PDB file of C-alpha atoms in Angstrom:
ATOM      1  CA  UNK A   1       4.579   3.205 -10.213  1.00  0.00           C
ATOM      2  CA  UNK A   2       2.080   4.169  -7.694  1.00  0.00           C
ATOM      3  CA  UNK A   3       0.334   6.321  -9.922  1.00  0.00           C
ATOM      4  CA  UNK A   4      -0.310   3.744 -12.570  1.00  0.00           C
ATOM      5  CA  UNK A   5      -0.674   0.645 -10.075  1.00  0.00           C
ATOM      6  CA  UNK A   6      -4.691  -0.626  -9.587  1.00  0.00           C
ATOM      7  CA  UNK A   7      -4.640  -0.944  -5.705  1.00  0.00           C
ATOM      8  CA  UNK A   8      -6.822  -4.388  -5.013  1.00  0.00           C
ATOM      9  CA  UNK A   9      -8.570  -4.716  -2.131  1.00  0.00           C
ATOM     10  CA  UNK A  10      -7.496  -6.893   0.651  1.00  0.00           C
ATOM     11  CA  UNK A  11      -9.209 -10.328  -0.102  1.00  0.00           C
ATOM     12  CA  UNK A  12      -9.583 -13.121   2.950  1.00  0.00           C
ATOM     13  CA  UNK A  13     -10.578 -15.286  -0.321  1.00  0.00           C
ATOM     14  CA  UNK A  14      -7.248 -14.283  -2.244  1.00  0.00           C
ATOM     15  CA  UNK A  15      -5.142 -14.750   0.840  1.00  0.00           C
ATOM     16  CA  UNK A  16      -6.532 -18.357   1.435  1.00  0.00           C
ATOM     17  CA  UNK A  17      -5.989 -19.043  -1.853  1.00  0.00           C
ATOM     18  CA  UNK A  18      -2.398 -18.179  -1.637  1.00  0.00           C
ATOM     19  CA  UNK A  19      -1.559 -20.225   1.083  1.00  0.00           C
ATOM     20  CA  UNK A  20       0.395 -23.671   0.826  1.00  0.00           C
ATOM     21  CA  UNK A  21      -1.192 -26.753   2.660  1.00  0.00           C
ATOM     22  CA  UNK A  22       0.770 -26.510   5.746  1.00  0.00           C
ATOM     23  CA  UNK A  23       0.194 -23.104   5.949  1.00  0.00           C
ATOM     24  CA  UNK A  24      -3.755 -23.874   5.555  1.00  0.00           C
ATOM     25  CA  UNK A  25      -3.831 -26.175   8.415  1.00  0.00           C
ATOM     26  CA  UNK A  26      -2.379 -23.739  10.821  1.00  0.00           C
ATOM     27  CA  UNK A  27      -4.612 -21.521  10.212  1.00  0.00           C
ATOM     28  CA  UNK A  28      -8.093 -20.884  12.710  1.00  0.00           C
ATOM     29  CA  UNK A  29      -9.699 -18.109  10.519  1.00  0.00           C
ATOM     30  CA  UNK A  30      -8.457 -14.820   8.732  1.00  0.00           C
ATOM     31  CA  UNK A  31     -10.753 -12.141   8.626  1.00  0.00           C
ATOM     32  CA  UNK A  32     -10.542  -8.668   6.766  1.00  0.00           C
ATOM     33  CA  UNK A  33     -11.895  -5.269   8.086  1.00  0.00           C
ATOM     34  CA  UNK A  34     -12.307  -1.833   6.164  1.00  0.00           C
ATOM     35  CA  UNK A  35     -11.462  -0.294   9.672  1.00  0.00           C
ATOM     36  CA  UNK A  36     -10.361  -1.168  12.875  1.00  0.00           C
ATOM     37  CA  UNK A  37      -9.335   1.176  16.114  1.00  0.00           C
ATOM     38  CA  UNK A  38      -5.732  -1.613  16.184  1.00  0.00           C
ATOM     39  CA  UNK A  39      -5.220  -4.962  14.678  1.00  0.00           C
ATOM     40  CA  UNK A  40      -3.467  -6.352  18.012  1.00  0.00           C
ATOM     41  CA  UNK A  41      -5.941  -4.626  20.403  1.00  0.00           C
ATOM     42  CA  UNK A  42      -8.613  -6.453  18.029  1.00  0.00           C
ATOM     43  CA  UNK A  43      -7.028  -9.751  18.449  1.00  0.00           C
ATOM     44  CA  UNK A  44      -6.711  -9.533  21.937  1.00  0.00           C
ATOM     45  CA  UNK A  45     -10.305  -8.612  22.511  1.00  0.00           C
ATOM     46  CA  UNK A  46     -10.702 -12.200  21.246  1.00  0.00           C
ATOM     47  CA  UNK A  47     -10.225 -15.978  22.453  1.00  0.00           C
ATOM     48  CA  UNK A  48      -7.219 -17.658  22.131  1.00  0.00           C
ATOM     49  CA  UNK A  49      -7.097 -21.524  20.885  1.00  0.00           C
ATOM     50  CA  UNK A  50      -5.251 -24.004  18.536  1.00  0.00           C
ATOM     51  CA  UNK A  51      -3.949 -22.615  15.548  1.00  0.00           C
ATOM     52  CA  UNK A  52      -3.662 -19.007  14.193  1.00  0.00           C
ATOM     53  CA  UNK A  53      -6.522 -16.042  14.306  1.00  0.00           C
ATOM     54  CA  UNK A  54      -5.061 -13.811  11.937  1.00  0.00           C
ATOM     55  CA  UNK A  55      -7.203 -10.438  11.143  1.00  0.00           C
ATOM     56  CA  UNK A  56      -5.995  -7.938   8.678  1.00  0.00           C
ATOM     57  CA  UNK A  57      -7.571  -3.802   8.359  1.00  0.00           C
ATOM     58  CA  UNK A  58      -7.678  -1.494   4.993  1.00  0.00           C
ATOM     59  CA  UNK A  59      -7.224   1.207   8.127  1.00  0.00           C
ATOM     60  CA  UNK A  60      -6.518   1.471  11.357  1.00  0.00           C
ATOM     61  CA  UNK A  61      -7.568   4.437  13.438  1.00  0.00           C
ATOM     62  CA  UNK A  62      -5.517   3.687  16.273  1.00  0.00           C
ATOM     63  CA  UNK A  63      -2.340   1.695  15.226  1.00  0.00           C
ATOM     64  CA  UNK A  64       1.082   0.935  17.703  1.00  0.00           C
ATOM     65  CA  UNK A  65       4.046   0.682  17.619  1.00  0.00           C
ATOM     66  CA  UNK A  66       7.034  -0.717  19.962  1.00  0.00           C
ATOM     67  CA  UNK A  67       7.435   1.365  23.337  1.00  0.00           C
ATOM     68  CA  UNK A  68       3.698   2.633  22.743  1.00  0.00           C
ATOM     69  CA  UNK A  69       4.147   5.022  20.063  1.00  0.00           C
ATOM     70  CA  UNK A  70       1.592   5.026  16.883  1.00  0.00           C
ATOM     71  CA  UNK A  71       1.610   3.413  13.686  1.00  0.00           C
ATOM     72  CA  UNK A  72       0.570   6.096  11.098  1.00  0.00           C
ATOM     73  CA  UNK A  73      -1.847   4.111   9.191  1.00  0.00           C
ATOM     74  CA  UNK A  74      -3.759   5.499   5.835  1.00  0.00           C
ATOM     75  CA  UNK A  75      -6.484   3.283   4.100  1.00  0.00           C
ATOM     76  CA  UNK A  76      -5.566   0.825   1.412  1.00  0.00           C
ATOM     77  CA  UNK A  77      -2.531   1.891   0.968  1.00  0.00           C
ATOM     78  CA  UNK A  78      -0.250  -0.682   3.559  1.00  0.00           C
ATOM     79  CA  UNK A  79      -0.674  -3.809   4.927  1.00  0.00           C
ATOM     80  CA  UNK A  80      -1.497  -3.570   8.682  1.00  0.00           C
ATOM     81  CA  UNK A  81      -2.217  -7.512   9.987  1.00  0.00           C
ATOM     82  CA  UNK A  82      -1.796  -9.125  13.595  1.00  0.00           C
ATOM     83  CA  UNK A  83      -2.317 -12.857  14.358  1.00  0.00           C
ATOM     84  CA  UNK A  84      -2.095 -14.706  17.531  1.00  0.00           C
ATOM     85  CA  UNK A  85      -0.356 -18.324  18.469  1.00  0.00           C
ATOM     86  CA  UNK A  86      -0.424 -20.138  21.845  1.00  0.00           C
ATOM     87  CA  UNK A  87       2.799 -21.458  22.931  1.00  0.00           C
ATOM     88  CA  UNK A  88       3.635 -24.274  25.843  1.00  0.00           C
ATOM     89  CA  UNK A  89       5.800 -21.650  27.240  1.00  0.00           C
ATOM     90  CA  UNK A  90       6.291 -19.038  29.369  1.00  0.00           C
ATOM     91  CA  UNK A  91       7.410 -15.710  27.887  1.00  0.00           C
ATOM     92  CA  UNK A  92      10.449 -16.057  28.800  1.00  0.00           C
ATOM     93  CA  UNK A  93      11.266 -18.840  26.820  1.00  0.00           C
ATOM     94  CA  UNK A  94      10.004 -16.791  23.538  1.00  0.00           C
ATOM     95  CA  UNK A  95      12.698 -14.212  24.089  1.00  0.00           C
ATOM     96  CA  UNK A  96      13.802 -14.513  20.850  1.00  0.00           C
ATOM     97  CA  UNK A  97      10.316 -14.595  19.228  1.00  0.00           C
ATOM     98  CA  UNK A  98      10.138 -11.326  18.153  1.00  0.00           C
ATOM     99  CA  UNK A  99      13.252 -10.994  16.380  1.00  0.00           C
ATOM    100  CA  UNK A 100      12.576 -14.579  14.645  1.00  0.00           C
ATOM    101  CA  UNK A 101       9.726 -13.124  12.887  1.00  0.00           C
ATOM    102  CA  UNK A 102      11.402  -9.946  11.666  1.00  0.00           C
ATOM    103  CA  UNK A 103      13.636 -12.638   9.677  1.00  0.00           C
ATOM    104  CA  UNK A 104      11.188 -14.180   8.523  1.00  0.00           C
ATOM    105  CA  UNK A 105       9.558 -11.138   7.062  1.00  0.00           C
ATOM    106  CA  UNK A 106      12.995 -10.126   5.845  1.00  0.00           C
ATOM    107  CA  UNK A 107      13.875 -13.312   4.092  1.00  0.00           C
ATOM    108  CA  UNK A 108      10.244 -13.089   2.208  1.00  0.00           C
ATOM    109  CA  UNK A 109      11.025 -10.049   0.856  1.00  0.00           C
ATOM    110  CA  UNK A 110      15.220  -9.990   0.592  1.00  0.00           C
ATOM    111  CA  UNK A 111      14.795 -12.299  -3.350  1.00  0.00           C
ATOM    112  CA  UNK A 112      12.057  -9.648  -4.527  1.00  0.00           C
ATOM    113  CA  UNK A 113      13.684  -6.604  -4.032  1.00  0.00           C
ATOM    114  CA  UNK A 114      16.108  -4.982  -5.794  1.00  0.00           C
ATOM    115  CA  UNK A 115      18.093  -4.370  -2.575  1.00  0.00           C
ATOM    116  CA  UNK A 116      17.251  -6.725   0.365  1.00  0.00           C
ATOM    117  CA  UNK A 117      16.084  -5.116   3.790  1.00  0.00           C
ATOM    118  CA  UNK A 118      17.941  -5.176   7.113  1.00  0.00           C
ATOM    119  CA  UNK A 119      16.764  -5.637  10.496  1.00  0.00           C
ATOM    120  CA  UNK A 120      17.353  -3.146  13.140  1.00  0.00           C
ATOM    121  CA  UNK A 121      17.074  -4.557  16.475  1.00  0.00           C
ATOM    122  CA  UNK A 122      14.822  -5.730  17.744  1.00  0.00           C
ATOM    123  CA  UNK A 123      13.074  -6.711  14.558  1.00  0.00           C
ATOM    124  CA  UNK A 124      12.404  -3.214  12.537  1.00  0.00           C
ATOM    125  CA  UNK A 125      13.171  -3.778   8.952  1.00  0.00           C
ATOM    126  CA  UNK A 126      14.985  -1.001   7.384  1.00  0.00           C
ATOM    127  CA  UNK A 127      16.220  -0.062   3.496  1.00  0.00           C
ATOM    128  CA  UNK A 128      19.262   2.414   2.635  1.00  0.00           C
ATOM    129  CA  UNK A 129      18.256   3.918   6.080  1.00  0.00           C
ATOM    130  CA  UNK A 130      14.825   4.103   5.604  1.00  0.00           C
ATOM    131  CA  UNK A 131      12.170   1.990   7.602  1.00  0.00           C
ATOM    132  CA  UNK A 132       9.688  -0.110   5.485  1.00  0.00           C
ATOM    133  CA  UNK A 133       8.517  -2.161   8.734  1.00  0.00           C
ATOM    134  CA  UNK A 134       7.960  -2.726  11.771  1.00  0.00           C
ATOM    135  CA  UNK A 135       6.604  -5.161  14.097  1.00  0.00           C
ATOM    136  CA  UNK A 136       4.647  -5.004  17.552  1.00  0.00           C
ATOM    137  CA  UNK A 137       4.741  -8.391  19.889  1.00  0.00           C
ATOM    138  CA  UNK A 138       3.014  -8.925  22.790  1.00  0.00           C
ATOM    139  CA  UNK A 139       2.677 -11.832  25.324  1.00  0.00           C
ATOM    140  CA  UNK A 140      -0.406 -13.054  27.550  1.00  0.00           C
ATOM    141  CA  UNK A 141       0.702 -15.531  30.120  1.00  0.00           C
ATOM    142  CA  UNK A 142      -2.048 -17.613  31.898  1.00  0.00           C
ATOM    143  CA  UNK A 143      -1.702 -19.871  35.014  1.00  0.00           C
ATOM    144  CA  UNK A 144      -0.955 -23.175  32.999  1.00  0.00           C
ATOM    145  CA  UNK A 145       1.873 -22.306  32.042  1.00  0.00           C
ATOM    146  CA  UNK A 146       1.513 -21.193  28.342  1.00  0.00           C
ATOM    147  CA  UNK A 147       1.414 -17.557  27.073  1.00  0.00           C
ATOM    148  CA  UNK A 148      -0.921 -16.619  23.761  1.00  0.00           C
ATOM    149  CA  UNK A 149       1.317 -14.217  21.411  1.00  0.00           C
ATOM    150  CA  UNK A 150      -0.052 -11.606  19.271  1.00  0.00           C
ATOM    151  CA  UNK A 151       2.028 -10.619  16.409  1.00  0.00           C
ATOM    152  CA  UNK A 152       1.289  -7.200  15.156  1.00  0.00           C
ATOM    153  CA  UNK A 153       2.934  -6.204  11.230  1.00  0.00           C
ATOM    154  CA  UNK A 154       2.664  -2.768   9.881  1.00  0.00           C
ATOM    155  CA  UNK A 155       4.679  -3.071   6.429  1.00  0.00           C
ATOM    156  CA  UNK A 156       4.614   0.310   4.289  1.00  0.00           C
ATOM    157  CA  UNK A 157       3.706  -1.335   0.382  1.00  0.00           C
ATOM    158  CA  UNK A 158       2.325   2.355  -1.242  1.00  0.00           C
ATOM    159  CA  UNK A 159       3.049   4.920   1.073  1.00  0.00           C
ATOM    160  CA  UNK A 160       3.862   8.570  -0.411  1.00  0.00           C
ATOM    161  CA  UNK A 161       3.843  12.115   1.045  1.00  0.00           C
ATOM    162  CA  UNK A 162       2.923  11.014   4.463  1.00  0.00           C
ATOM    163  CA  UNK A 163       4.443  14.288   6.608  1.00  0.00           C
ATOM    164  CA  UNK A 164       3.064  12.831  10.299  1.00  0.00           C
ATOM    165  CA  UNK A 165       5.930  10.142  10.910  1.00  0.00           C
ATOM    166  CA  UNK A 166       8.730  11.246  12.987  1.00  0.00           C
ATOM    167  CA  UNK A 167      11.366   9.224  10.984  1.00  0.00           C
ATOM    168  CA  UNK A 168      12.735   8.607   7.377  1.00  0.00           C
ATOM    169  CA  UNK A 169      10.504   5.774   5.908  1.00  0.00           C
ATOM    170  CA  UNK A 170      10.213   4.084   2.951  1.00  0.00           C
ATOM    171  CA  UNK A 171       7.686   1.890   1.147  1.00  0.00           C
ATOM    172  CA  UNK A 172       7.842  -1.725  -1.029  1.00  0.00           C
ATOM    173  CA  UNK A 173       6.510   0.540  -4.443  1.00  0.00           C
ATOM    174  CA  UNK A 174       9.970   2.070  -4.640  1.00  0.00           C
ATOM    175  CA  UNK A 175      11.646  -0.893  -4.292  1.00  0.00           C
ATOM    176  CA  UNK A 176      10.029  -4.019  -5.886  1.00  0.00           C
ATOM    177  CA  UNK A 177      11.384  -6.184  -8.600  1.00  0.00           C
ATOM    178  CA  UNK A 178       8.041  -7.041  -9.927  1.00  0.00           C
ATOM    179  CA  UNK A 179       5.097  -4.641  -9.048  1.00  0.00           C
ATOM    180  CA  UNK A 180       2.704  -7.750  -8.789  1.00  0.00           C
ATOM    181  CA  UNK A 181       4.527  -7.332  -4.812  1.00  0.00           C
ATOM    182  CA  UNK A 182       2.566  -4.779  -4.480  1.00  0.00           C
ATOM    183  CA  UNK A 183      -0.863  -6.909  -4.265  1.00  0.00           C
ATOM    184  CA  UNK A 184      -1.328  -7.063  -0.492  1.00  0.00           C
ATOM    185  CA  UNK A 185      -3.287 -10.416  -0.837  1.00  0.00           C
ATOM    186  CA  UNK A 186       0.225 -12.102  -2.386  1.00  0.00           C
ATOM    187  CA  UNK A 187       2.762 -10.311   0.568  1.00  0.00           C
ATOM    188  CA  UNK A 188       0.173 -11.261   3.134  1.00  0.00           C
ATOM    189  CA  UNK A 189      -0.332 -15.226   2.012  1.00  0.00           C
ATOM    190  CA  UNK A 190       4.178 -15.212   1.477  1.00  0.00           C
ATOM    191  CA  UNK A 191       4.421 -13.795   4.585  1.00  0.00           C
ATOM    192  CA  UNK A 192       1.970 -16.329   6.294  1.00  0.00           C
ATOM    193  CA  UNK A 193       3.315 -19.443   4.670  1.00  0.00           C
ATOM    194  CA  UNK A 194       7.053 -18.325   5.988  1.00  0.00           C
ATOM    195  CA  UNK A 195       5.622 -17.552   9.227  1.00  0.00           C
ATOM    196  CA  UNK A 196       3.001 -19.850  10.903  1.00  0.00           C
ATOM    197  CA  UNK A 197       5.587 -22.878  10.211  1.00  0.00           C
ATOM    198  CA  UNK A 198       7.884 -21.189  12.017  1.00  0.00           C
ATOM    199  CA  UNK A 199       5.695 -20.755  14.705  1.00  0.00           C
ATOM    200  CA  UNK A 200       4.702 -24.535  14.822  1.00  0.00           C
ATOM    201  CA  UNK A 201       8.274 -25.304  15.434  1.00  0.00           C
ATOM    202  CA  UNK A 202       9.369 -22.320  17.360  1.00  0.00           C
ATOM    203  CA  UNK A 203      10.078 -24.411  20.806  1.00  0.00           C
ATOM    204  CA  UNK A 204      12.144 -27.092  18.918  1.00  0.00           C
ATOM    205  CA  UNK A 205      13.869 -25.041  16.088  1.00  0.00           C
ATOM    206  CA  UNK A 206      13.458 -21.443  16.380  1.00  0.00           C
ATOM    207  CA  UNK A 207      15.978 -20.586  18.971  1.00  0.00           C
ATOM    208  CA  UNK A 208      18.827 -22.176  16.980  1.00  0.00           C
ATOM    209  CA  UNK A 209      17.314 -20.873  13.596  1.00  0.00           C
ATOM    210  CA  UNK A 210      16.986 -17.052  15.138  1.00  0.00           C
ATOM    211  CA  UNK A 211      21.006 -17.341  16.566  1.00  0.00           C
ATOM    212  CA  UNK A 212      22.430 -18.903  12.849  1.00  0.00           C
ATOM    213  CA  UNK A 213      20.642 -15.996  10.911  1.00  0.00           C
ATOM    214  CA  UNK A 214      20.231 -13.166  12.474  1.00  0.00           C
ATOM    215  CA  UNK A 215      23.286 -12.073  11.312  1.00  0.00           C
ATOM    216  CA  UNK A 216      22.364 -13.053   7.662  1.00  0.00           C
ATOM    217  CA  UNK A 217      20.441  -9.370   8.251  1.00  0.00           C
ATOM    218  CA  UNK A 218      22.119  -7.547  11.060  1.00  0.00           C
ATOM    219  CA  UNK A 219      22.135  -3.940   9.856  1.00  0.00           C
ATOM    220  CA  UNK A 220      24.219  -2.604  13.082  1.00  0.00           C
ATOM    221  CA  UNK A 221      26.783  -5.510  13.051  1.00  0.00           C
ATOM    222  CA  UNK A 222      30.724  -3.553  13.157  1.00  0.00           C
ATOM    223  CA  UNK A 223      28.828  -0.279  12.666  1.00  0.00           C
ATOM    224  CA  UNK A 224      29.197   2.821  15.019  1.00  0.00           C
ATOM    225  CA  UNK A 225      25.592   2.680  17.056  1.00  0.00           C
ATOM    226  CA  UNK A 226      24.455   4.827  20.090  1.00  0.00           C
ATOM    227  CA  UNK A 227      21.784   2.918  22.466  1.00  0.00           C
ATOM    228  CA  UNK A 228      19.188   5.570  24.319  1.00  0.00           C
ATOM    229  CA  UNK A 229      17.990   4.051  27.906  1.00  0.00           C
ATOM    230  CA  UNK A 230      16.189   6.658  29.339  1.00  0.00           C
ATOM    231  CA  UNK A 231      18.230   9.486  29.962  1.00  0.00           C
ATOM    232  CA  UNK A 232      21.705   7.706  29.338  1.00  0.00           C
ATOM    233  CA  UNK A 233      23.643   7.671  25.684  1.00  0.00           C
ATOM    234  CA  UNK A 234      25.785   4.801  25.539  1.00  0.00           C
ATOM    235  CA  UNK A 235      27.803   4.839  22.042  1.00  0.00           C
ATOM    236  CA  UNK A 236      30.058   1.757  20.792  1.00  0.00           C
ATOM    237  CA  UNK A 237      30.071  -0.579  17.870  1.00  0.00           C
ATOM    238  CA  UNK A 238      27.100  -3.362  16.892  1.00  0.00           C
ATOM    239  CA  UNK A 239      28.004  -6.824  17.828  1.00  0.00           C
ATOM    240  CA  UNK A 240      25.015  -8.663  17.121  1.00  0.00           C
ATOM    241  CA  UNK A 241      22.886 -10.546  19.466  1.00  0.00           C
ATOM    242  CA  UNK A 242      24.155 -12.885  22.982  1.00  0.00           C
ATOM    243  CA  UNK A 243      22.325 -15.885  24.043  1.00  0.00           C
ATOM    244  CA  UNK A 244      19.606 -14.295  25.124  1.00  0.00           C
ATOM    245  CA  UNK A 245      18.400 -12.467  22.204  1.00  0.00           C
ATOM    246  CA  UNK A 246      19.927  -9.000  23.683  1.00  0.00           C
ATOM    247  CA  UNK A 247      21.426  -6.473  21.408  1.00  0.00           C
ATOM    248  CA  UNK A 248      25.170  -6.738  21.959  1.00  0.00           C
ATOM    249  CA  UNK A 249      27.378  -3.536  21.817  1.00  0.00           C
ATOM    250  CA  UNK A 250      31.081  -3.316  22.132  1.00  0.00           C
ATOM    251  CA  UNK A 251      32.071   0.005  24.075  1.00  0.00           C
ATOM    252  CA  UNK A 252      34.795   2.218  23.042  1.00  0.00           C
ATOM    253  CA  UNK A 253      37.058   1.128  26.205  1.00  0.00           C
ATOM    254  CA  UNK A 254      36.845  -2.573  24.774  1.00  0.00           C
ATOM    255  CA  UNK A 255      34.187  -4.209  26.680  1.00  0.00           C
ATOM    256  CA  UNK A 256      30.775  -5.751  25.833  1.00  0.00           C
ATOM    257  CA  UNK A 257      27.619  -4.811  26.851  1.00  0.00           C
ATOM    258  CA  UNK A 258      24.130  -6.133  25.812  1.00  0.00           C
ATOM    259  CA  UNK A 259      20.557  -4.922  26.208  1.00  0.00           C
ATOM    260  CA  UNK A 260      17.375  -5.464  26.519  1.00  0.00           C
ATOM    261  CA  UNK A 261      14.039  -4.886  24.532  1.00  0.00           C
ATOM    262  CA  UNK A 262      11.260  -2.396  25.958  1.00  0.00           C
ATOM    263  CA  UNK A 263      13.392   0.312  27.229  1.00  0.00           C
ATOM    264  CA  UNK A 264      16.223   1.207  24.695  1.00  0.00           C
ATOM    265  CA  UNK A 265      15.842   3.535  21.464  1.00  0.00           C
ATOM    266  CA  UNK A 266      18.453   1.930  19.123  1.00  0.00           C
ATOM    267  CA  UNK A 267      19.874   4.440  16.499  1.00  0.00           C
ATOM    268  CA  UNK A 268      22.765   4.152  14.094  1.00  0.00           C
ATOM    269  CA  UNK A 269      24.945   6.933  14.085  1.00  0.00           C
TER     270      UNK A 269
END
């Protein structure tokens, strides 16, 4: 499909266009580069305020990933976008921000595949094994109390022969029900009419949504798992998420552990 498929441009016009009304009023600006060094380190370089910044590259040169590793991140070929929100929190009421938007990506794209992705945890989406996404949040506190987010997306649409990633990988051409998907302008306006909502009601809703349906996309739920933390292998079986947004594990003598983000490497065995 790749072969035969007319790659558009990314379009700040085409996104707009895209977006539903709510979705519209969210929205500070959205602006499109040909290159940038990083998406989030762009946005950050920025001022926070009401509403969401959203910035989008054909390239980055520089790209991130979770626990500081890189983003491989060819031109025009993948959708690479970070946009920022301010909450009336501190970060440690958003604990469960990060895996709330990795369902949200997941339920945008679960009805227009032919096989719907599964989150890893924290929030890397994942199909027959093979990642198609992943996403980089990080969190600015200031002294009144509320912390800016900047939500980083690198989603793999037309991907092929890349030999520099140090995992199995995937992209949406191999997988889409209709290859009009495969216009970044359309993914990038579904995504943001899922997400920015979301994000408006994140204090009041988002908890409670995140805890009913995470599990709608749990890939390690009852599956054998092994959790990395530094030097030490733990192995047991997935067992979702506790109240805290931690990945739960149950251990082979029969009790229950859970862990944090930033310093575990989950891997299914």
């Amino acid at each position: 499909m790749h072969g035969t498929y007319e790659i558009p441009r990314l379009s700040a016009d085409q996104m707009t266009a895209g977006l539903e009304a709510v979705t519209a009023r969210l929205l500070r600006t959205l602006t499109v580069y040909d290159e940038l060094a990083s998406t989030n380190l762009w946005l950050k370089a920025q001022a926070g305020g009401a509403g969401a910044t959203v910035v989008l590259a054909e390239r980055q040169t520089a790209g991130r990933g979770r626990r500081g590793k890189s983003w491989h991140s060819p031109a025009c070929h993948n959708l690479y976008l970070s946009l920022d929100w301010v909450f009336a929190a501190r970060p440690d009421q958003l604990a469960g921000l990060s895996l709330g938007v990795g369902i949200k990506l997941a339920e945008v794209l679960a009805p227009r595949l032919q096989h719907p992705p599964g989150l890893k945890w924290p929030n890397d989406l994942f199909i027959d094994g093979q990642k198609l996404a992943g996403i980089l949040i990080e969190s600015i506190p200031d002294p009144t109390g509320h912390t800016r987010v900047i939500i980083g997306v690198g989603l793999n649409v037309l991907m092929q022969g890349e030999q520099r990633i140090d995992q199995p990988w995937t992209s949406l051409v191999h997988h889409v029900k209709d290859p009009a998907l495969l216009n970044r302008n359309t993914l990038a306006s579904l995504f943001l009419n899922a997400l920015l909502p979301f994000l408006d009601h994140y204090l009041e809703q988002g908890d409670r949504y995140i805890q009913q349906h995470w599990s709608d996309h749990d890939l390690t739920r009852g599956q054998p798992v092994e959790v990395l933390s530094g030097e030490t292998r733990v192995q047991g079986i997935g067992d979702g998420i506790d109240e805290q947004f931690r990945f739960r594990m149950r251990c082979h003598d029969g009790c229950q552990r859970s862990f944090s983000s930033g310093d575990i490497s989950l891997r299914l065995r």
